[in-house]
PDB file of C-alpha atoms in Angstrom:
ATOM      1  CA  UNK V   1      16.293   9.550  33.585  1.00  0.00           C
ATOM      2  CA  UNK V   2      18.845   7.966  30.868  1.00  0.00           C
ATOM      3  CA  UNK V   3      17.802   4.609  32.574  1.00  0.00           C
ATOM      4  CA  UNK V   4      14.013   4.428  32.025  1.00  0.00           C
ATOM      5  CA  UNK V   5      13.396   1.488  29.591  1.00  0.00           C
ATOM      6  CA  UNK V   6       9.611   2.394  29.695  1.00  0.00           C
ATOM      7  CA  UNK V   7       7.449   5.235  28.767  1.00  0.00           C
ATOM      8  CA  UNK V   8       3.559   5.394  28.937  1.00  0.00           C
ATOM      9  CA  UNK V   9       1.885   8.639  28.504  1.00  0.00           C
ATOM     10  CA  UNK V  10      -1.669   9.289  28.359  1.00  0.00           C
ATOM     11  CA  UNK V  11      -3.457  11.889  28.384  1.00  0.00           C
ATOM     12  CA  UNK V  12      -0.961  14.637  27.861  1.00  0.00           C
ATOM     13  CA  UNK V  13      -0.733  17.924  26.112  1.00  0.00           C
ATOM     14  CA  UNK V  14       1.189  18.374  22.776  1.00  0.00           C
ATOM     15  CA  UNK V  15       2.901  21.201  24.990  1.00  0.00           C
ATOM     16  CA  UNK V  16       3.977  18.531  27.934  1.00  0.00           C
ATOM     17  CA  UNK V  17       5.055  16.546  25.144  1.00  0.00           C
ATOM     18  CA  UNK V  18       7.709  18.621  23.022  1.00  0.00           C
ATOM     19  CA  UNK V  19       9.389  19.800  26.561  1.00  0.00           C
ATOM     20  CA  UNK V  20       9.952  16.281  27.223  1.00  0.00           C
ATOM     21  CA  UNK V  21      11.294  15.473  23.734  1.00  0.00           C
ATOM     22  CA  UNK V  22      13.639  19.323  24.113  1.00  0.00           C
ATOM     23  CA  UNK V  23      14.723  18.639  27.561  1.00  0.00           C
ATOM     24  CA  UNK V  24      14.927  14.630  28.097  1.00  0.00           C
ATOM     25  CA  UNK V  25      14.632  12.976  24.451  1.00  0.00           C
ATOM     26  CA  UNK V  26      16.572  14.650  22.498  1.00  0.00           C
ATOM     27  CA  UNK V  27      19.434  15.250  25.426  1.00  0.00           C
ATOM     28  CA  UNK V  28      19.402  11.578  27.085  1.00  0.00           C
ATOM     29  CA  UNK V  29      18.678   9.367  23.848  1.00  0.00           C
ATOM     30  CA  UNK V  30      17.379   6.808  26.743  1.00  0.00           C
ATOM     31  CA  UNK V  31      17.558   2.935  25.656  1.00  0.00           C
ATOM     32  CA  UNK V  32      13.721   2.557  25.971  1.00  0.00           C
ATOM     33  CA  UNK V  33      12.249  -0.886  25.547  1.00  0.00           C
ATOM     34  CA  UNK V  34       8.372   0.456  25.781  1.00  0.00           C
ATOM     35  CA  UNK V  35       6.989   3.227  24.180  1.00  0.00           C
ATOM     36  CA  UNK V  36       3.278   3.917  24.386  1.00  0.00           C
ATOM     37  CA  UNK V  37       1.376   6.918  23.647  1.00  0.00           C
ATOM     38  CA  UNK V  38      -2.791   6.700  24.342  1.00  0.00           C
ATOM     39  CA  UNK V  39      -4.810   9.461  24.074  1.00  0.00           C
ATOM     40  CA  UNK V  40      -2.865  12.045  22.712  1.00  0.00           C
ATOM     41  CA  UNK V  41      -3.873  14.104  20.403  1.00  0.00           C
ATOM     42  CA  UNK V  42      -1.178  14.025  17.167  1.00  0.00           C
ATOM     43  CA  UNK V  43      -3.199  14.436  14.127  1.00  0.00           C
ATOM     44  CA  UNK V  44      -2.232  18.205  13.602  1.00  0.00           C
ATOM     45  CA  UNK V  45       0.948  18.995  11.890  1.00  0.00           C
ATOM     46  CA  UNK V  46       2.467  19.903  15.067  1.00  0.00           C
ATOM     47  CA  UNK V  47       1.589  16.447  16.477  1.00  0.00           C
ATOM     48  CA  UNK V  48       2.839  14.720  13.136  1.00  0.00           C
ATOM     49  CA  UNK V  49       6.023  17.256  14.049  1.00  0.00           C
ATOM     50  CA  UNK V  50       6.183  15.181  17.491  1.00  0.00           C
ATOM     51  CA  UNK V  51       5.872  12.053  15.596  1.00  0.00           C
ATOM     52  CA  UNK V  52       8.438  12.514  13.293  1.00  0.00           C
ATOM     53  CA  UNK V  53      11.029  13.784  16.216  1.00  0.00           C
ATOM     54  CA  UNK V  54      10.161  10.404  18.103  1.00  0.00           C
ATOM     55  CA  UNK V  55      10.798   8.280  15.340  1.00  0.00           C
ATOM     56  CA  UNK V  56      14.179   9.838  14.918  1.00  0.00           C
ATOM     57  CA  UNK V  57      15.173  10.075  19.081  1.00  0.00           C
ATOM     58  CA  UNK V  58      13.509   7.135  19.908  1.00  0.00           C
ATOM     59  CA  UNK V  59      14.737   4.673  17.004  1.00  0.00           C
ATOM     60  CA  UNK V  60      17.253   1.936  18.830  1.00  0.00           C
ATOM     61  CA  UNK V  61      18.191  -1.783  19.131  1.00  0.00           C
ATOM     62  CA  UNK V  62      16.581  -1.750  22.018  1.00  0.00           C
ATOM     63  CA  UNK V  63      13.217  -0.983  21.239  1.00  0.00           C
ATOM     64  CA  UNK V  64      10.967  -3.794  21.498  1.00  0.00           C
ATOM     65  CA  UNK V  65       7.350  -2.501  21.689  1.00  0.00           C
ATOM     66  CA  UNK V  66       5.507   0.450  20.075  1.00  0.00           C
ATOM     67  CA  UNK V  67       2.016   1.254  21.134  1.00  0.00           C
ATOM     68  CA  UNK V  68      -0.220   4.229  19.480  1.00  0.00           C
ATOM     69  CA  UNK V  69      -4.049   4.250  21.213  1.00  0.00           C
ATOM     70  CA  UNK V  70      -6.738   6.717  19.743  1.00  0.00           C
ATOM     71  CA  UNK V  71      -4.124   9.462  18.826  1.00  0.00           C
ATOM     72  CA  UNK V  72      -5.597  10.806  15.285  1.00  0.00           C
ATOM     73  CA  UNK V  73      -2.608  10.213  13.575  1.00  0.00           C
ATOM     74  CA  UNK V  74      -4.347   9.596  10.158  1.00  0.00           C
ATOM     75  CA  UNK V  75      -2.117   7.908   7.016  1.00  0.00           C
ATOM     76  CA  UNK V  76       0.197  11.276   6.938  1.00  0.00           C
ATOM     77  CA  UNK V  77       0.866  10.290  10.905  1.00  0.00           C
ATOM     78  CA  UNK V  78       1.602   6.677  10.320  1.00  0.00           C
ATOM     79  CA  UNK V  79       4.495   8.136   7.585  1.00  0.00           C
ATOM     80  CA  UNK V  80       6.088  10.213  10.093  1.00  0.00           C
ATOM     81  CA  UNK V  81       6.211   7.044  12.314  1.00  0.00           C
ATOM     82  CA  UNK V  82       7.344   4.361   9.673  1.00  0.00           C
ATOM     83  CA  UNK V  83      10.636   4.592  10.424  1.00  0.00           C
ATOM     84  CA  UNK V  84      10.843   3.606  13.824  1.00  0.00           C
ATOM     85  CA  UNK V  85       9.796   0.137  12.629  1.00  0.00           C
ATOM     86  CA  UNK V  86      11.560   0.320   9.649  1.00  0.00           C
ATOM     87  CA  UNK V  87      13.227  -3.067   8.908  1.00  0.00           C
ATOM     88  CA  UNK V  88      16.749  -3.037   7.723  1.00  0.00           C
ATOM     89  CA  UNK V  89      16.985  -2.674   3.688  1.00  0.00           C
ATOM     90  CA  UNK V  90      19.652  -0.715   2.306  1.00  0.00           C
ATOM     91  CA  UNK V  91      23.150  -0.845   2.073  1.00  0.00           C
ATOM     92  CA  UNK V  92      23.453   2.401   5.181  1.00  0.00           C
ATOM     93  CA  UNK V  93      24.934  -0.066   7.710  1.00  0.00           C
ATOM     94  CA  UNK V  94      21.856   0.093   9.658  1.00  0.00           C
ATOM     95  CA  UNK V  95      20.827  -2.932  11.778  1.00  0.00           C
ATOM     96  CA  UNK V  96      16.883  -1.871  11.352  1.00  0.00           C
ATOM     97  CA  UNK V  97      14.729  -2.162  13.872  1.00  0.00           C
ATOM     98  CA  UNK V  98      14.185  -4.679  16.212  1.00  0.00           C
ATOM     99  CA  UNK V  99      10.687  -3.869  17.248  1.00  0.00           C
ATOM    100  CA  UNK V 100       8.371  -7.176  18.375  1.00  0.00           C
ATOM    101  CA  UNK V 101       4.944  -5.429  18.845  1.00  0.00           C
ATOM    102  CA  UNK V 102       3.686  -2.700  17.111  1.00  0.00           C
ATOM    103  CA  UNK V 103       0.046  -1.759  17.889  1.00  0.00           C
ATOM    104  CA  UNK V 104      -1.555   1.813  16.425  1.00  0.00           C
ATOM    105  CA  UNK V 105      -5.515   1.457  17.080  1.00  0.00           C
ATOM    106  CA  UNK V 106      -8.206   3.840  16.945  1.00  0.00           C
ATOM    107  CA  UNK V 107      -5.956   6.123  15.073  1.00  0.00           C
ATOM    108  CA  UNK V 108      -8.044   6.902  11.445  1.00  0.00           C
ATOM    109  CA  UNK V 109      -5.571   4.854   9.198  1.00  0.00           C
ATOM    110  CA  UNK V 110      -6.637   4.482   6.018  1.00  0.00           C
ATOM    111  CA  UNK V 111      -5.264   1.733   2.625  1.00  0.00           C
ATOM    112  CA  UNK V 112      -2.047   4.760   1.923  1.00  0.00           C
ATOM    113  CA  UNK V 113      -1.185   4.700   5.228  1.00  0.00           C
ATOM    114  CA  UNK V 114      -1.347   1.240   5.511  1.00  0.00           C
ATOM    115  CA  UNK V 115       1.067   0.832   2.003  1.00  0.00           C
ATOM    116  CA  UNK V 116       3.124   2.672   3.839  1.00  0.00           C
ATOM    117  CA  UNK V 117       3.665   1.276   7.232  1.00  0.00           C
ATOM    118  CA  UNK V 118       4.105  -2.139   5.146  1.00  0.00           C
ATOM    119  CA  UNK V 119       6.251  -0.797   2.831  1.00  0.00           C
ATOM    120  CA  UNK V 120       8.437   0.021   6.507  1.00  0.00           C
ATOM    121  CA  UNK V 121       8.006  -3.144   7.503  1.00  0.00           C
ATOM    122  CA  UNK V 122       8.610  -5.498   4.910  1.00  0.00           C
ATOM    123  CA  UNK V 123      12.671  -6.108   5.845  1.00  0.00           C
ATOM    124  CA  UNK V 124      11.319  -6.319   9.508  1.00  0.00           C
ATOM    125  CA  UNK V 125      12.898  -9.694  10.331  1.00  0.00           C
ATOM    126  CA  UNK V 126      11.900  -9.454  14.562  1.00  0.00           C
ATOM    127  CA  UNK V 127       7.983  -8.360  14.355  1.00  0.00           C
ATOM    128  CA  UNK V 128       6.058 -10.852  16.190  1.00  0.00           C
ATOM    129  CA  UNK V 129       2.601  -8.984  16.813  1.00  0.00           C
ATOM    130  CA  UNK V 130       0.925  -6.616  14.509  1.00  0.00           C
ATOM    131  CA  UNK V 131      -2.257  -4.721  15.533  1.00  0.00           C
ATOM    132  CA  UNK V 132      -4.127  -2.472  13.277  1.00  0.00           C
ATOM    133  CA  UNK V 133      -7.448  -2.835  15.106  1.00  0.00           C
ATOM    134  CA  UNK V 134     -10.332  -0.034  14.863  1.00  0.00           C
ATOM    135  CA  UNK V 135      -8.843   1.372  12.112  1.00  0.00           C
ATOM    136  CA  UNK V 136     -10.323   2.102   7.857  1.00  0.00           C
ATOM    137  CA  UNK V 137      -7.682   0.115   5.666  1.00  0.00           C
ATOM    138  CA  UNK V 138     -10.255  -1.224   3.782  1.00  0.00           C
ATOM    139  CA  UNK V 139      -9.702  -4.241   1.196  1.00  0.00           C
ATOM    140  CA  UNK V 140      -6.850  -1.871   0.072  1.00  0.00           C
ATOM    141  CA  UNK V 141      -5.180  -1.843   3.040  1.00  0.00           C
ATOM    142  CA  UNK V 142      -5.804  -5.842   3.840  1.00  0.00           C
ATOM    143  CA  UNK V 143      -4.232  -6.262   0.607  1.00  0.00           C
ATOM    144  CA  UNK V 144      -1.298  -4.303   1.510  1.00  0.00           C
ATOM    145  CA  UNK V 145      -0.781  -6.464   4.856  1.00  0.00           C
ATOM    146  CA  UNK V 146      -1.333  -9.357   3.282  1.00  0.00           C
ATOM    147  CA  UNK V 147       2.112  -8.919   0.903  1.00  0.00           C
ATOM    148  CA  UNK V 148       3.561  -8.733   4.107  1.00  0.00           C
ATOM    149  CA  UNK V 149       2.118 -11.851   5.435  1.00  0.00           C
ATOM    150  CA  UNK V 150       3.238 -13.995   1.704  1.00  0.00           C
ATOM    151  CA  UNK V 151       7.034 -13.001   2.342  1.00  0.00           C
ATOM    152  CA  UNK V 152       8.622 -16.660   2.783  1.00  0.00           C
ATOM    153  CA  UNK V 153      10.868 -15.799   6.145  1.00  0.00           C
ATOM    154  CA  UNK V 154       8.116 -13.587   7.270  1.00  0.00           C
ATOM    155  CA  UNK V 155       8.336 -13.815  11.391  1.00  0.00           C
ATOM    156  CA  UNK V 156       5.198 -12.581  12.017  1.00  0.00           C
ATOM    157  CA  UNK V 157       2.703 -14.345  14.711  1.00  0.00           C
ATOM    158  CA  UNK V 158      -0.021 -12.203  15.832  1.00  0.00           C
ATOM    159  CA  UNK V 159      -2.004 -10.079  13.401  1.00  0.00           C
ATOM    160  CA  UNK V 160      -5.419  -8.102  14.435  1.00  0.00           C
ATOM    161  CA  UNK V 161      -7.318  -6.617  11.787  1.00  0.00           C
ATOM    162  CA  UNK V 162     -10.688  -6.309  13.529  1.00  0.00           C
ATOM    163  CA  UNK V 163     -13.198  -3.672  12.407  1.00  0.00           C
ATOM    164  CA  UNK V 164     -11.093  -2.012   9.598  1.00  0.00           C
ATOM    165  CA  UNK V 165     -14.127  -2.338   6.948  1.00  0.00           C
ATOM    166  CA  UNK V 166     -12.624  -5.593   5.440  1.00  0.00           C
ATOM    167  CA  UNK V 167     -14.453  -6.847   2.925  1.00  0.00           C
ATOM    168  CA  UNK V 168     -14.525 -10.354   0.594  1.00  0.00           C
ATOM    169  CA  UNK V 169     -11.342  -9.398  -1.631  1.00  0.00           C
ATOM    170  CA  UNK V 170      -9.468  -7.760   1.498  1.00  0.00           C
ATOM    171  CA  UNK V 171     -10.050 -11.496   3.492  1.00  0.00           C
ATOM    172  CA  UNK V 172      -9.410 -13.448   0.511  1.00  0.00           C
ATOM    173  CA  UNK V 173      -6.090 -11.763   0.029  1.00  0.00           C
ATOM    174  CA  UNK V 174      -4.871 -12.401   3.632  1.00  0.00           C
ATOM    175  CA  UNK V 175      -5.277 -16.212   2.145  1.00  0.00           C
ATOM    176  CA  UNK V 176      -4.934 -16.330  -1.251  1.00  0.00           C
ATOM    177  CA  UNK V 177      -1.705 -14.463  -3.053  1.00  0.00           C
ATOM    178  CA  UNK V 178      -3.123 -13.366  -6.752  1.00  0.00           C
ATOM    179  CA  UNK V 179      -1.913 -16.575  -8.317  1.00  0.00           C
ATOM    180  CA  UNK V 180      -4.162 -18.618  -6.799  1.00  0.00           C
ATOM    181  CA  UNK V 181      -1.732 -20.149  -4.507  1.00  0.00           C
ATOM    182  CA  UNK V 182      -2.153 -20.836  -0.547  1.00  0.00           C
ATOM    183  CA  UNK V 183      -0.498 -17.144   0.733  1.00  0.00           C
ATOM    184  CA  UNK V 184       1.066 -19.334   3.683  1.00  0.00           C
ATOM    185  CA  UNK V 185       2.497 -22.203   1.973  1.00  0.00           C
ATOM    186  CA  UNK V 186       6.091 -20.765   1.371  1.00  0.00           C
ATOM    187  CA  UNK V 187       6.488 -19.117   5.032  1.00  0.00           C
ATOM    188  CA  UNK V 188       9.962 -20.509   6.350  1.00  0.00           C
ATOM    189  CA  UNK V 189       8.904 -19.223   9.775  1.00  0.00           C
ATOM    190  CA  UNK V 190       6.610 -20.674  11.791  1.00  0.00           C
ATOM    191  CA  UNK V 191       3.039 -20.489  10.898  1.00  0.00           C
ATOM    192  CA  UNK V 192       0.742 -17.530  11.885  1.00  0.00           C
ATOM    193  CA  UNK V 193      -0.929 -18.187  15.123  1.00  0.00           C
ATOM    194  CA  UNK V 194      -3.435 -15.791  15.305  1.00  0.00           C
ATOM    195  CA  UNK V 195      -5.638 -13.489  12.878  1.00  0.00           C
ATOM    196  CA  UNK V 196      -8.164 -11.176  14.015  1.00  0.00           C
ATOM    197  CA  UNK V 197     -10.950 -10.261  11.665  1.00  0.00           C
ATOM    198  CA  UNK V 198     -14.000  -9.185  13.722  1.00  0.00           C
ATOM    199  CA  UNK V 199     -16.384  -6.777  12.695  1.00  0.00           C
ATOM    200  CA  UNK V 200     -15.606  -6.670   9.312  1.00  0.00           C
ATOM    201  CA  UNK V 201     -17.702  -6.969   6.400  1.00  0.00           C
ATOM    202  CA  UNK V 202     -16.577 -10.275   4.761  1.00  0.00           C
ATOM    203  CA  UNK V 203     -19.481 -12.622   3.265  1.00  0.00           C
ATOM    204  CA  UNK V 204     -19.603 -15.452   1.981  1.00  0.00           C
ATOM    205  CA  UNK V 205     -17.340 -14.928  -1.114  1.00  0.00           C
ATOM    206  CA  UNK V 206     -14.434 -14.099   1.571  1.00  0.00           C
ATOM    207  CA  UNK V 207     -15.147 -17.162   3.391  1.00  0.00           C
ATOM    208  CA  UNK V 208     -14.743 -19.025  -0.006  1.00  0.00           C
ATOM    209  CA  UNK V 209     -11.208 -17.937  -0.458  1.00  0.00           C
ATOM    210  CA  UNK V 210     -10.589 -18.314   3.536  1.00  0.00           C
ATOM    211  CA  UNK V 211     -11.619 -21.966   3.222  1.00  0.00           C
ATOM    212  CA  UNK V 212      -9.329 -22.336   0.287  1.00  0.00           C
ATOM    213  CA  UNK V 213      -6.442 -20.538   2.198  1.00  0.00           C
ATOM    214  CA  UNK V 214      -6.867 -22.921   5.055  1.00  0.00           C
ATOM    215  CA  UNK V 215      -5.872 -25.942   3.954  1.00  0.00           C
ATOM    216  CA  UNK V 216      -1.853 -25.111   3.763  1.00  0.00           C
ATOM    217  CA  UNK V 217      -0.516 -26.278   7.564  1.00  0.00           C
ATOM    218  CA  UNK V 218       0.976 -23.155   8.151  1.00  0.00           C
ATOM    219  CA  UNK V 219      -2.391 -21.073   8.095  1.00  0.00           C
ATOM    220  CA  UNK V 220      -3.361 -19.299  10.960  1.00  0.00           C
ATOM    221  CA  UNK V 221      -4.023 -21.431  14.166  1.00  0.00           C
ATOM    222  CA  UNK V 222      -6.620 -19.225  15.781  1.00  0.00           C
ATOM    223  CA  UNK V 223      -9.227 -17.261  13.303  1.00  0.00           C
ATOM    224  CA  UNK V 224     -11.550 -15.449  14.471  1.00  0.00           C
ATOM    225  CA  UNK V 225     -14.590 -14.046  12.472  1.00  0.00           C
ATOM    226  CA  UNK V 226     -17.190 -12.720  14.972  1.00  0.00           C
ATOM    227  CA  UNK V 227     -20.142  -9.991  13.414  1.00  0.00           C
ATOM    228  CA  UNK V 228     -18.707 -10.615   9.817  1.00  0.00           C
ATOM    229  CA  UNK V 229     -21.535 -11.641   7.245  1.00  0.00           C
ATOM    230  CA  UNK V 230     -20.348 -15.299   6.584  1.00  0.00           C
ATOM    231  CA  UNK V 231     -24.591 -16.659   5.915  1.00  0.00           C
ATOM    232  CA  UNK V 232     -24.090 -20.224   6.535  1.00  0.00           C
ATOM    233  CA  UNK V 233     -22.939 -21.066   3.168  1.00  0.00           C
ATOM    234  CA  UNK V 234     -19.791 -19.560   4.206  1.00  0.00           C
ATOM    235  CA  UNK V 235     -19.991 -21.032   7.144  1.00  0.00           C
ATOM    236  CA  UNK V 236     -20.148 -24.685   5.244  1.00  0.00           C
ATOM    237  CA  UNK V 237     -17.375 -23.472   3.577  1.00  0.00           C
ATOM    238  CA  UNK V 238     -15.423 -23.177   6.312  1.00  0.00           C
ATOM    239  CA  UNK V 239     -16.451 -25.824   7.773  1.00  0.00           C
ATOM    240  CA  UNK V 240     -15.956 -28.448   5.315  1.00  0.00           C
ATOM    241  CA  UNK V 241     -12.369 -26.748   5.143  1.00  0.00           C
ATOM    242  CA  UNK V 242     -11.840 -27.540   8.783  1.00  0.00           C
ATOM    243  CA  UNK V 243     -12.795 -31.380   8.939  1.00  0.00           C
ATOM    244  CA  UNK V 244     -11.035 -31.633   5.333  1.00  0.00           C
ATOM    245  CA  UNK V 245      -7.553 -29.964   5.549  1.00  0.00           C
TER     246      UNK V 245
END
């Protein structure tokens, strides 16, 4: 069992799940390089129990991708989980995690919870995709990713923010840092290649500061703003934008 480098579970019990963590988890320590969990409920304190016990076992070098699908974990979940992904920041000697993919959908996660899975994440030097998708963080919680997204060696390629109840100052945010500058004009990194922001509810006051955000080169490649509330003045916006970096 030590050698399993991937674990998928869906479906299961909170029951099934603590024996595995008492007799295999906690005994083995495996070297996983997958961990997903779908369908599981966790959003009682026993599950954020669970969740707190996996970030501890589970938290190696070798970890590469963490995946939480439709599991209730709420913002007081998404705490108990922070540290897995926890970047390296403090003077413990501890290498911080080398997680490339973190993905926790359908999972109630509201602007605290997202302050604090940023907050985790800011010394994060190795996450390449970030998806928050079918979520509620709000302009809050946009805002929160978006400090994220300004850090100059920020390594981060892949974000999905799609149907999180994003409004005009959450989108203008994940473009514009509160100076006024272009958020993506001191990455170091490569650029952003791809943000996500369907279903949300930015209008034409979002698309204003989007256009604006858009004319650094290292804005995001691939943006895409299906069932948003653009009006086509925001859609001249972006336009114009476009054909006028």
């Amino acid at each position: 069992p030590g050698t399993i480098q991937e674990l998928r579970l869906a479906g299961v019990d909170q029951r099934m799940l603590l024996a595995m963590q008492h007799r295999w988890l906690k005994q083995r320590r495996p070297k996983l390089e997958c961990l997903e969990v779908t369908r599981v409920s966790l959003s009682d304190e026993t599950g954020r129990e669970i969740v707190q016990d996996l970030a501890k076992d589970l938290r190696a070098p070798s970890l590469r991708t963490v995946t939480f699908l439709d599991n209730g974990l709420g913002d007081q979940g998404v705490e108990k989980l922070a540290p897995l992904v926890k970047g390296a920041g403090d003077a413990t000697g501890d290498a911080g995690s080398r997680v490339e993919e973190l993905i926790i959908e359908e999972n109630g996660i509201g602007p605290d919870g997202a302050a604090k899975l940023a907050a985790a994440l800011v010394d994060n030097s190795s996450l390449r995709k970030l998806h928050l998708g079918e979520n509620r963080l709000g302009d809050a919680g946009a805002q929160s990713v978006a400090a994220l997204l300004g850090k100059g060696a920020s390594s981060l390629e892949e974000l999905d923010l799609r149907q999180n109840n994003v409004g005009d100052p959450g989108a203008k945010a994940l473009f514009i840092e509160a100076s006024g500058k272009a958020l993506y004009a001191a990455r170091v990194g490569g650029a952003l290649r791809s943000l996500n922001l369907t279903d949300n509810d930015i209008g034409k006051g979002g698309a204003l500061g989007i256009a604006e955000g858009l004319k650094t080169p290292k804005a995001p490649k691939v943006l895409i703003l299906r069932h948003n509330h653009l009006e086509d003045i925001g859609a001249r916006y972006l336009s114009h934008a476009l054909q006028h970096p």
